[in-house]
Amino acid sequence: FGMAAGERKSYEYEDLDSEFDSAEKDRTSLTWRDDPLSHDKLVSHSSQHSGTLPSKQVLVDERDKEEWRSRRFHFLSMDAYSRHKTLINRYLLAVGRGIEHITRPTDKDKNDYDILKEHHRFLWNSSDTPNTWENRLAKAYYDKLIKEYAISDLSQYKQNKIALRWQTEKEVVEGKGQFICGNKICKERVNLTSWEVNFGYTEQGEKRNALVKLRLCPECSTKLNYHHQKRVWRRREKRKKEGKKKSRKHKKRKEEFSPSDNSDSSPNSDQSENEEVSESMNHLWTKCAKELVDRSKEEEFDDYFK
């Protein structure tokens, strides 16, 4: 069975086709109309409405399904915050209320500054141990302060209300409170005076005292000692009034006990007596001065060693 040159043998490979390729082709060619569930619905509806289009309810159901799929895809593609906002908006639309009805009250919110204002102390003792985290925060802030000179607030000095606090690191670098006036709104650098103030304050329901150093200019020093100077002035006024009252009483007593008959002659007699006494005293002093001038040194030494 020889074959001529140039001839090719042809074979038929019908049995080598794959069944998976045909299944994939069938799946890609399917549409929503080929779905068995929808096909059953169409068949059931076609039996009722033979020879017509599917009912409106079938179309609505299919549209709702497609819309639900698109919304689900869009919802899953959101981040967490956008998803949260969407759900809250849907909830508010369903309930019929505004956002102000579900906002959280912020009256009791506190930051670090509020906690420091509540738990800060002007002086911490060595025996004080902070137990809570608020006290530990206040103690950590207190340790950062420089407690050499104080900074004062003299805005209410007429009501005898003076506020003091310790220096911060920035104020120490600038010289505020030591080389600049310790009043927080004053920037005077000349003629500063050091004061040691017995600072009385109320802290945690207890009255406490502390000796604090202050450096103030003359104007701020008068504000610091305003009430003390006022007390001194009042004492002086009281003494003056008491002195005037005493002098008036003394005059009244003299007038009561002085004789009425010799009232006219008494001033002349007193003047003559005073003149005689003054003349005698002048005579004695001049005599003593002459004797001291006439005496020699030897006589003075003899009188001294006697």
GROMACS .gro file of C-alpha atoms in nm, residues 195 222 224-241:
model
   20
  195TRP     CA    1   0.797   9.198   9.778
  222THR     CA    2   0.087  10.089   9.509
  224LEU     CA    3  -0.053   9.571   9.569
  225ASN     CA    4  -0.053   9.776   9.894
  226TYR     CA    5  -0.370   9.969   9.814
  227HIS     CA    6  -0.576   9.830  10.102
  228HIS     CA    7  -0.286   9.846  10.348
  229GLN     CA    8  -0.234  10.216  10.271
  230LYS     CA    9  -0.607  10.271  10.301
  231ARG     CA   10  -0.603  10.115  10.649
  232VAL     CA   11  -0.310  10.333  10.756
  233TRP     CA   12  -0.488  10.644  10.627
  234ARG     CA   13  -0.804  10.548  10.818
  235ARG     CA   14  -0.605  10.498  11.139
  236ARG     CA   15  -0.447  10.842  11.099
  237GLU     CA   16  -0.787  11.000  11.043
  238LYS     CA   17  -0.922  10.828  11.353
  239ARG     CA   18  -0.628  10.952  11.561
  240LYS     CA   19  -0.679  11.306  11.435
  241LYS     CA   20  -1.047  11.297  11.523
   0.00000   0.00000   0.00000
